Coordinates of C-alpha atoms in Angstrom, one line a residue:
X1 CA 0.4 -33.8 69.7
X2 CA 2.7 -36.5 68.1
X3 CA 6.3 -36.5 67.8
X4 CA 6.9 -37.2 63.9
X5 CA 10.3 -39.2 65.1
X6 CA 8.8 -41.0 68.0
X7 CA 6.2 -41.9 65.3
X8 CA 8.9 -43.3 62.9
X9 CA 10.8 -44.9 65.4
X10 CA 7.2 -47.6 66.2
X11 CA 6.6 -47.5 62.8
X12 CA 9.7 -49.5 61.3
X13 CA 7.9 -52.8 63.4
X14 CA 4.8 -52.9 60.9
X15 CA 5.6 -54.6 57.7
X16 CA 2.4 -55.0 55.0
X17 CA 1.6 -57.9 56.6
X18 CA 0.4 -56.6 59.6
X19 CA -2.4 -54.7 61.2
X20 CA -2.6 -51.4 62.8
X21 CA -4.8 -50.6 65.7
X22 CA -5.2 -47.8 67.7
X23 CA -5.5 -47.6 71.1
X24 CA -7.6 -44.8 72.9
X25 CA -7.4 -44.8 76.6
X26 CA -8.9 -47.8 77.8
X27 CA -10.4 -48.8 74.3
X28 CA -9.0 -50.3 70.9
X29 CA -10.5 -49.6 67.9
X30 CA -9.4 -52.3 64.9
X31 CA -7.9 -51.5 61.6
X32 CA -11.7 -53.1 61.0
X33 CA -13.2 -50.1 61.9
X34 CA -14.7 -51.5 65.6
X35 CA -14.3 -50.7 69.3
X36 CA -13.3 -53.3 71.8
X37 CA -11.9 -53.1 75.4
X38 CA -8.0 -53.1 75.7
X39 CA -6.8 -56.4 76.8
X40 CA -9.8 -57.8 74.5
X41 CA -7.8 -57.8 71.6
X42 CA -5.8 -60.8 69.6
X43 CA -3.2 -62.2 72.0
X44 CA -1.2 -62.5 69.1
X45 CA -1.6 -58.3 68.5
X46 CA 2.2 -56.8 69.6
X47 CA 1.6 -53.5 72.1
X48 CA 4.0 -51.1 70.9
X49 CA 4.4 -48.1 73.3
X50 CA 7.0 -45.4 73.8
X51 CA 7.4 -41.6 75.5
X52 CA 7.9 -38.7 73.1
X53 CA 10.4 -36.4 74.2
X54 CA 8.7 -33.7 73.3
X55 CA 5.0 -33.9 74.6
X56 CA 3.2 -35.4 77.1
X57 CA 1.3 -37.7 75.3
X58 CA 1.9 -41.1 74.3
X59 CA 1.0 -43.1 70.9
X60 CA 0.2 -46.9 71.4
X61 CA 0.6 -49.1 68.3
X62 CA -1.4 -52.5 68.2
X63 CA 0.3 -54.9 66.1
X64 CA -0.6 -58.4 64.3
X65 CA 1.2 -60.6 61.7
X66 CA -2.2 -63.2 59.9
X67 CA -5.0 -60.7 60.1
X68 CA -6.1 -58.8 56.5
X69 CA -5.6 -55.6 55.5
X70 CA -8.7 -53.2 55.3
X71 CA -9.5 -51.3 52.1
X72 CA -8.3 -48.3 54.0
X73 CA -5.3 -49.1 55.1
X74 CA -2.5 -48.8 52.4
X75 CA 0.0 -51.7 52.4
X76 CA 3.0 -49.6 53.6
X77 CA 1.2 -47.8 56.7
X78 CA 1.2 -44.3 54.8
X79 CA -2.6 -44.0 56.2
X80 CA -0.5 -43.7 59.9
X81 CA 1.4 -41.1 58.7
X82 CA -1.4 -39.2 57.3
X83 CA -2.8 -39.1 60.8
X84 CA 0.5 -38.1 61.8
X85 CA 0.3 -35.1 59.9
X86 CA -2.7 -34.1 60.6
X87 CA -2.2 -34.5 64.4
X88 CA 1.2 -32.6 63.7
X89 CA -1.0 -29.7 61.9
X90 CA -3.4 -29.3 64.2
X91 CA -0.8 -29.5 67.1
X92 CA 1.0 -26.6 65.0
X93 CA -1.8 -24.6 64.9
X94 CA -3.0 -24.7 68.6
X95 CA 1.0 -23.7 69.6
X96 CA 0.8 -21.4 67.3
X97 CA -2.7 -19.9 68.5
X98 CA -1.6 -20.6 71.8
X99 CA 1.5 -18.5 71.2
X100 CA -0.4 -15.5 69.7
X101 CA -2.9 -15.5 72.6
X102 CA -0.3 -14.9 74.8
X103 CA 1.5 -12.1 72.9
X104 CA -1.9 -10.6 72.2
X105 CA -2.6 -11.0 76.2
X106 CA 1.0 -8.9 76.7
X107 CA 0.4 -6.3 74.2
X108 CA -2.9 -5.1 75.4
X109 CA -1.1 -4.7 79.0
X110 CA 1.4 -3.0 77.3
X111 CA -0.9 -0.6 75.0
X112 CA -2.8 0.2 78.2
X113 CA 0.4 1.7 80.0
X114 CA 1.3 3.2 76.5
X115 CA -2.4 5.1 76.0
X116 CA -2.6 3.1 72.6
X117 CA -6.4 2.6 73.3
X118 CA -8.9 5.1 71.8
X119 CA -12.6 5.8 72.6
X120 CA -14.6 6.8 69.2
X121 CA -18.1 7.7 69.0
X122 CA -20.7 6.5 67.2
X123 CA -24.3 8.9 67.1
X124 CA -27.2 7.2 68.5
X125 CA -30.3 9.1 66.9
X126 CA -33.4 9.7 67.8
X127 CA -34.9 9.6 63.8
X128 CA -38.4 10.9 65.2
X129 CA -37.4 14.0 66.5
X130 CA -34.4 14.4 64.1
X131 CA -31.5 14.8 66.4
X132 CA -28.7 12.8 68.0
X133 CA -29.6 11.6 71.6
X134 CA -26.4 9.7 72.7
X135 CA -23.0 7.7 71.5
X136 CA -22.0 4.1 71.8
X137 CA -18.7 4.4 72.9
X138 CA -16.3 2.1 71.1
X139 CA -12.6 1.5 71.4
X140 CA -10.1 1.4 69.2
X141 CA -6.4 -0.1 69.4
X142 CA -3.5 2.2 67.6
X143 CA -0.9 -0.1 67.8
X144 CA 2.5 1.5 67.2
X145 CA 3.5 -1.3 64.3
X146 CA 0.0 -3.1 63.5
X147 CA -1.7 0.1 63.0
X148 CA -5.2 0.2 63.8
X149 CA -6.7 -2.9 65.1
X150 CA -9.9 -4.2 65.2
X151 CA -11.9 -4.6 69.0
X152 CA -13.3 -7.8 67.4
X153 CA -9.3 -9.2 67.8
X154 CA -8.8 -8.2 71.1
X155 CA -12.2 -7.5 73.1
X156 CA -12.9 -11.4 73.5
X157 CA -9.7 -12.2 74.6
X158 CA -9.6 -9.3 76.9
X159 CA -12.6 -10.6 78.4
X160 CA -11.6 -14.0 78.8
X161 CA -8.6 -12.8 80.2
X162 CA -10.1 -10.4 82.6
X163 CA -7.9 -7.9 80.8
X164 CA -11.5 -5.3 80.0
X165 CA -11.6 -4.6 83.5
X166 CA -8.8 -2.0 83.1
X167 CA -9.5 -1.8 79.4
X168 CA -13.1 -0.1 80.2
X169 CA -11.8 1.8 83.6
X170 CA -9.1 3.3 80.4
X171 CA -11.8 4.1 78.7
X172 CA -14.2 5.2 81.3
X173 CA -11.8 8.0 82.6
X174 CA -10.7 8.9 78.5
X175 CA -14.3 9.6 77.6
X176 CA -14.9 11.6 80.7
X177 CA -11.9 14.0 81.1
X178 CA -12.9 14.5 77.1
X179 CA -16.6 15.4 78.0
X180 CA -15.6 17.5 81.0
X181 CA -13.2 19.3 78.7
X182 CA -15.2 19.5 75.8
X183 CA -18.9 19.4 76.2
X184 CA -20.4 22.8 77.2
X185 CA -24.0 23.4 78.1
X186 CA -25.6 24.7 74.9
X187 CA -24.6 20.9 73.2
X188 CA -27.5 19.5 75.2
X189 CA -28.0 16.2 76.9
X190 CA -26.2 13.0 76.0
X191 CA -26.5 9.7 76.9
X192 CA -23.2 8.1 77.0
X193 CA -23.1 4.1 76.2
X194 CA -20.1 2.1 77.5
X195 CA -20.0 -2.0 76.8
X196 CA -19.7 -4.1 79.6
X197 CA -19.4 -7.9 79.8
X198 CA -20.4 -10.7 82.4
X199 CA -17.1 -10.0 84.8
X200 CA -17.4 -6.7 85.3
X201 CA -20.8 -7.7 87.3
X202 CA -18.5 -10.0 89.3
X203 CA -16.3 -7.2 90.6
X204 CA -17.0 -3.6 92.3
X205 CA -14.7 -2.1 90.4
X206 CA -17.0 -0.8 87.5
X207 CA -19.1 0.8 90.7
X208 CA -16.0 2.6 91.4
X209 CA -15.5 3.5 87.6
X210 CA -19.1 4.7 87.2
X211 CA -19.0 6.9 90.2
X212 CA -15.6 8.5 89.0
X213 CA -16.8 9.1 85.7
X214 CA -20.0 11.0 86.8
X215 CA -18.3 13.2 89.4
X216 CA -15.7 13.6 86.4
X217 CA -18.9 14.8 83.9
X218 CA -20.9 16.9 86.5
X219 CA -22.6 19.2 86.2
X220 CA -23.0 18.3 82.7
X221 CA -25.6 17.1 80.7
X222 CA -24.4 13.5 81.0
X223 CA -26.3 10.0 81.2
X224 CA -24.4 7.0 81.4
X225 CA -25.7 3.6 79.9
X226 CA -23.7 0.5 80.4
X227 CA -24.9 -2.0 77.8
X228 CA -24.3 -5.5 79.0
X229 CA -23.0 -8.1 75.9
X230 CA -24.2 -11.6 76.0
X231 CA -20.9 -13.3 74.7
X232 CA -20.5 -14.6 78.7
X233 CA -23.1 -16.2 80.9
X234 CA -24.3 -14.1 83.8
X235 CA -24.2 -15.9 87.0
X236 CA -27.0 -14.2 89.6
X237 CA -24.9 -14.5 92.7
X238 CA -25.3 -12.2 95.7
X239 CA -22.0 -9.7 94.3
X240 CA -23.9 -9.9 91.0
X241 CA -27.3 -8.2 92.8
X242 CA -24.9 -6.2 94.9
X243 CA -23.4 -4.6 91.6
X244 CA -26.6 -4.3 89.9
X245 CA -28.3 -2.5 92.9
X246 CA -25.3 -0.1 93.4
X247 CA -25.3 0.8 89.6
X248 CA -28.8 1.6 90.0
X249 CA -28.5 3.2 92.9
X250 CA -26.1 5.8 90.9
X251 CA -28.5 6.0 88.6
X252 CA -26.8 4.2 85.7
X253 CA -29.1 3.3 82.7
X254 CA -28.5 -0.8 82.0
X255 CA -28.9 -1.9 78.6
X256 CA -28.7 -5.7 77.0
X257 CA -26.7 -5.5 74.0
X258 CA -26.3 -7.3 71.0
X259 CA -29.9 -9.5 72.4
X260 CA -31.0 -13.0 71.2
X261 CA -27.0 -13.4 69.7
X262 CA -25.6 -14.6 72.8
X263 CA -26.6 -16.0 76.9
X264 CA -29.5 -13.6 77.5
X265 CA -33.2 -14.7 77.1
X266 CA -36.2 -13.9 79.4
X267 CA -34.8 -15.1 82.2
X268 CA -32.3 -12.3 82.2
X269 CA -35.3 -9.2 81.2
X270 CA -37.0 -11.2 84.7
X271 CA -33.7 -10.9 86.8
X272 CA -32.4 -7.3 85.8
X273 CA -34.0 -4.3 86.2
X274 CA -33.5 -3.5 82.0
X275 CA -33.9 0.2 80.9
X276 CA -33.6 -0.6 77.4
X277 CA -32.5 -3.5 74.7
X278 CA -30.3 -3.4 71.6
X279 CA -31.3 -5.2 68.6
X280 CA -28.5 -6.9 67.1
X281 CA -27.0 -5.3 63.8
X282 CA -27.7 -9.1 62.4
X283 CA -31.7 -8.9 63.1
X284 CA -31.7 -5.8 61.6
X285 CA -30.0 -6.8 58.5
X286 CA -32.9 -9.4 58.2
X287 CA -35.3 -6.3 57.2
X288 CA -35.8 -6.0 53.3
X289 CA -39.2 -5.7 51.4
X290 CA -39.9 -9.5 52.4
X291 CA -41.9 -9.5 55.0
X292 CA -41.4 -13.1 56.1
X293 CA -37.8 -12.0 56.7
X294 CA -38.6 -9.7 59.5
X295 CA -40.5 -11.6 61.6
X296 CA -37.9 -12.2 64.5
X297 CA -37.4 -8.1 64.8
X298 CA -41.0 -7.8 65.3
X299 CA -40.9 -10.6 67.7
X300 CA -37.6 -8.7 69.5
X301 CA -39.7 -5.5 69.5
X302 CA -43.0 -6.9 70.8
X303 CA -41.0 -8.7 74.0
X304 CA -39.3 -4.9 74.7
X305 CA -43.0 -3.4 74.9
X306 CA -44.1 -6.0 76.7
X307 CA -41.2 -5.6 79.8
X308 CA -41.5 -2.1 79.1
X309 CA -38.4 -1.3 77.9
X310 CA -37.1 1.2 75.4
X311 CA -35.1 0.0 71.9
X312 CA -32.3 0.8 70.1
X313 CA -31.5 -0.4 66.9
X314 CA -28.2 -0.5 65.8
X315 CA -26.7 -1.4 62.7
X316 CA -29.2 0.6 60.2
X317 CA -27.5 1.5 57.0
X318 CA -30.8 2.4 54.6
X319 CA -33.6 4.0 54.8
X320 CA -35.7 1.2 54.2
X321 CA -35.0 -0.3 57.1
X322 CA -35.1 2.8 59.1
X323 CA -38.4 3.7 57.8
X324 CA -39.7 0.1 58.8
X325 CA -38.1 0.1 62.7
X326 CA -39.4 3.8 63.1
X327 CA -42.8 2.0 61.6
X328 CA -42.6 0.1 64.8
X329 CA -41.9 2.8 66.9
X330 CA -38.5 2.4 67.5
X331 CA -37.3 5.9 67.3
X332 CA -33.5 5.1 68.3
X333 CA -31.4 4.1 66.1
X334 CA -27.7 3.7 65.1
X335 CA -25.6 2.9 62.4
X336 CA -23.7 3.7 58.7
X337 CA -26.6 5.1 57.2
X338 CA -26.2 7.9 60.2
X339 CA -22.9 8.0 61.0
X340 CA -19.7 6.2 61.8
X341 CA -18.0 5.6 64.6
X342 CA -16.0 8.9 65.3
X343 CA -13.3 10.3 67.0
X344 CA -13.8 13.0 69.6
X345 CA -13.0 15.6 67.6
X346 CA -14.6 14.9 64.5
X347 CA -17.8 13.9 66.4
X348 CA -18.1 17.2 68.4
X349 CA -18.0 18.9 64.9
X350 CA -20.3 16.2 63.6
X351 CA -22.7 16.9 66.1
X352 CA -22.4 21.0 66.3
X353 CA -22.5 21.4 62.7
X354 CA -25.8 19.4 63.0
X355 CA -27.2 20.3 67.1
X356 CA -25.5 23.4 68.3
X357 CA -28.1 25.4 68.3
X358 CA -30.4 22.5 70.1
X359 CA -31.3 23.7 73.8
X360 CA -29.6 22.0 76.9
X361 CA -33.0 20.9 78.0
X362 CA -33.4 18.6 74.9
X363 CA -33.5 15.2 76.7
X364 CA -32.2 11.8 75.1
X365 CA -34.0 8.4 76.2
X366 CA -37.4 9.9 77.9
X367 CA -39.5 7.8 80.4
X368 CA -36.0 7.0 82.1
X369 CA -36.4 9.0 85.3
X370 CA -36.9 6.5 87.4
X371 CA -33.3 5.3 86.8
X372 CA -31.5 7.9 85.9
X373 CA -32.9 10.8 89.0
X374 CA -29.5 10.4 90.7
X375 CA -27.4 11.2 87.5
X376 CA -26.9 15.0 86.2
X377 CA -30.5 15.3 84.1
X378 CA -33.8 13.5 85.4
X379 CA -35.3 12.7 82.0
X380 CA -38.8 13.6 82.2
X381 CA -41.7 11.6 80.2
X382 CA -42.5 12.0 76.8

């Protein structure tokens, strides 16, 4: 960051007839466009050096009277002050983003103790059988002045920030005291989707959030996924197997969301226990009539059958490409052409209007008993 005065101040020494340099920690690069070690320079070269009072950064100005101008220098040392500027932008702009960042970081606190944040629902459907199996649960900021914001604002910030620990325990004991409220036994079973990031495998608290919200749903029809985003490297520690093991232990269904997009690869399907795997919204975009387009979703489906692991598709929004995934036998599936995501109330009429008269022993996600026998419904297979 440069101090425009402190800049000014150096720069009434240069005259035309003189060349700039600029010096970069131990190294000097020439108004000739080369790199040489400081003190290597022309002993006649004036070292012009001075503390801004402003930030913590000095600028060092090599000066020399006899040596030519280069063609991109102008005579009057306006090139300087164009790197000036765009120093001074760029300095703006990080304060600036540095500034919203922490507002952003205080407003989420604040919108948590406030109840700003809101869980919608988006229909996860199994297009074989014709009939919704589950819901991604997806949040929803209704700021008092902003208005509704967008999670792709404040979810990566949150998890930088460490911030969607209490964001998801929010949401965790929302969507349960809704389902235990709401959710009788003639609406069937439901698999209930929450995302999850890298920390939360660092910390027992989401053990502690899982357990709460199945006690919460019980005895209810309830399955709980957590799908695990890839925007955060997972580090397989001992607390990260300890996590893993006690989720599983509860019988919590573990997705990988969002997969090839972010950390995960093979060595993550090798080191999890995976129930089931997302394909990204952009994969599934790449489907059209040309084939050569979707060869990297056949590739995505082909490693899922191979680790024997069920998909979900997410992101469909025509029929095309629903016809194609359900082609490939991926019978879950989620996205515009279905539904959006929904409020609880609109979603409960969504559903009825569509499933009431489904029976309670209508399953969603079958061949998942193994993982899911502790939670309300053993899913059998099918």
């Amino acid at each position: 960051m440069i101090d425009l005065q402190y800049l000014r101040t150096m720069m009434n020494t240069l005259s035309p007839s003189r060349t700039v340099a600029l010096t970069i920690g131990d190294t000097v690069l020439t108004s000739a466009g080369t790199l040489i070690p400081l003190g290597a320079q022309d002993p006649q070269m004036l070292i012009v050096t001075g503390a801004s009072t402003r930030y913590p950064y000095r600028l060092q100005v090599a000066i020399s009277s006899g040596m030519s101008w280069r063609y991109f220098l102008i005579n009057d040392g306006h090139i300087i002050f164009l790197i000036a500027a765009i120093a001074f932008m760029m300095a703006l702009l990080i304060h600036q983003w540095l500034r919203a960042a922490s507002s952003l970081k205080n407003n989420i606190m604040l919108g948590l103790k406030r109840n700003e944040f809101e869980a919608y629902y988006q229909p996860v459907m199994n297009v074989a059988q014709g009939y919704c199996s589950g819901v991604e649960i997806l949040v929803r900021w209704r700021h008092p002045s902003d208005g509704v914001i967008s999670p792709e604002v404040f979810v990566p910030l949150a998890e930088t920030s460490g911030l969607i620990l209490p964001l998801t325990a929010h949401l965790m004991a929302q969507v349960a005291e809704d389902l235990a409220r709401h959710w009788n036994d003639d609406d069937g079973t439901l698999h209930v989707a929450f995302n999850i990031a890298a920390i939360h495998l660092r910390n027992e608290q989401i053990v502690k959030d899982c357990r709460q919200f199945l006690q919460k749903v019980h005895p209810r029809h309830i399955l709980l996924v957590l799908e695990l985003t890839e925007r955060q490297c997972i580090e397989f520690n001992a607390v990260t197997r300890n996590v893993l093991a006690s989720l599983q232990a509860l019988g919590v269904i573990i997705a990988i969301d969002d997969f090839g997009t972010g950390y995960s690869g093979l060595s993550y399907l090798g080191s999890m226990h995976i129930n089931l795997l997302k394909i990204d919204r952009s994969f599934v975009a790449m489907i059209s009539k040309d084939e050569s387009t979707t060869d990297l979703v056949d590739v995505v489906i082909d490693l899922a059958n191979r680790f024997g692991m069920h998909v979900i598709a997410e992101g469909v929004e025509t029929e095309w490409q629903k016809n194609y995934l359900l082609n490939k036998r991926v019978v879950y599936q989620q996205g515009y052409l279905f539904a959006e995501p929904l409020p609880l109330q609109a979603f409960l009429s969504w559903y009825r209007q569509r499933y009431h008269s489904r029976s309670a022993a209508v399953v969603a996600l079958p061949q998942l008993a193994d993982t899911g026998a502790k939670q309300t419904n053993a899913l059998p297979p099918g």
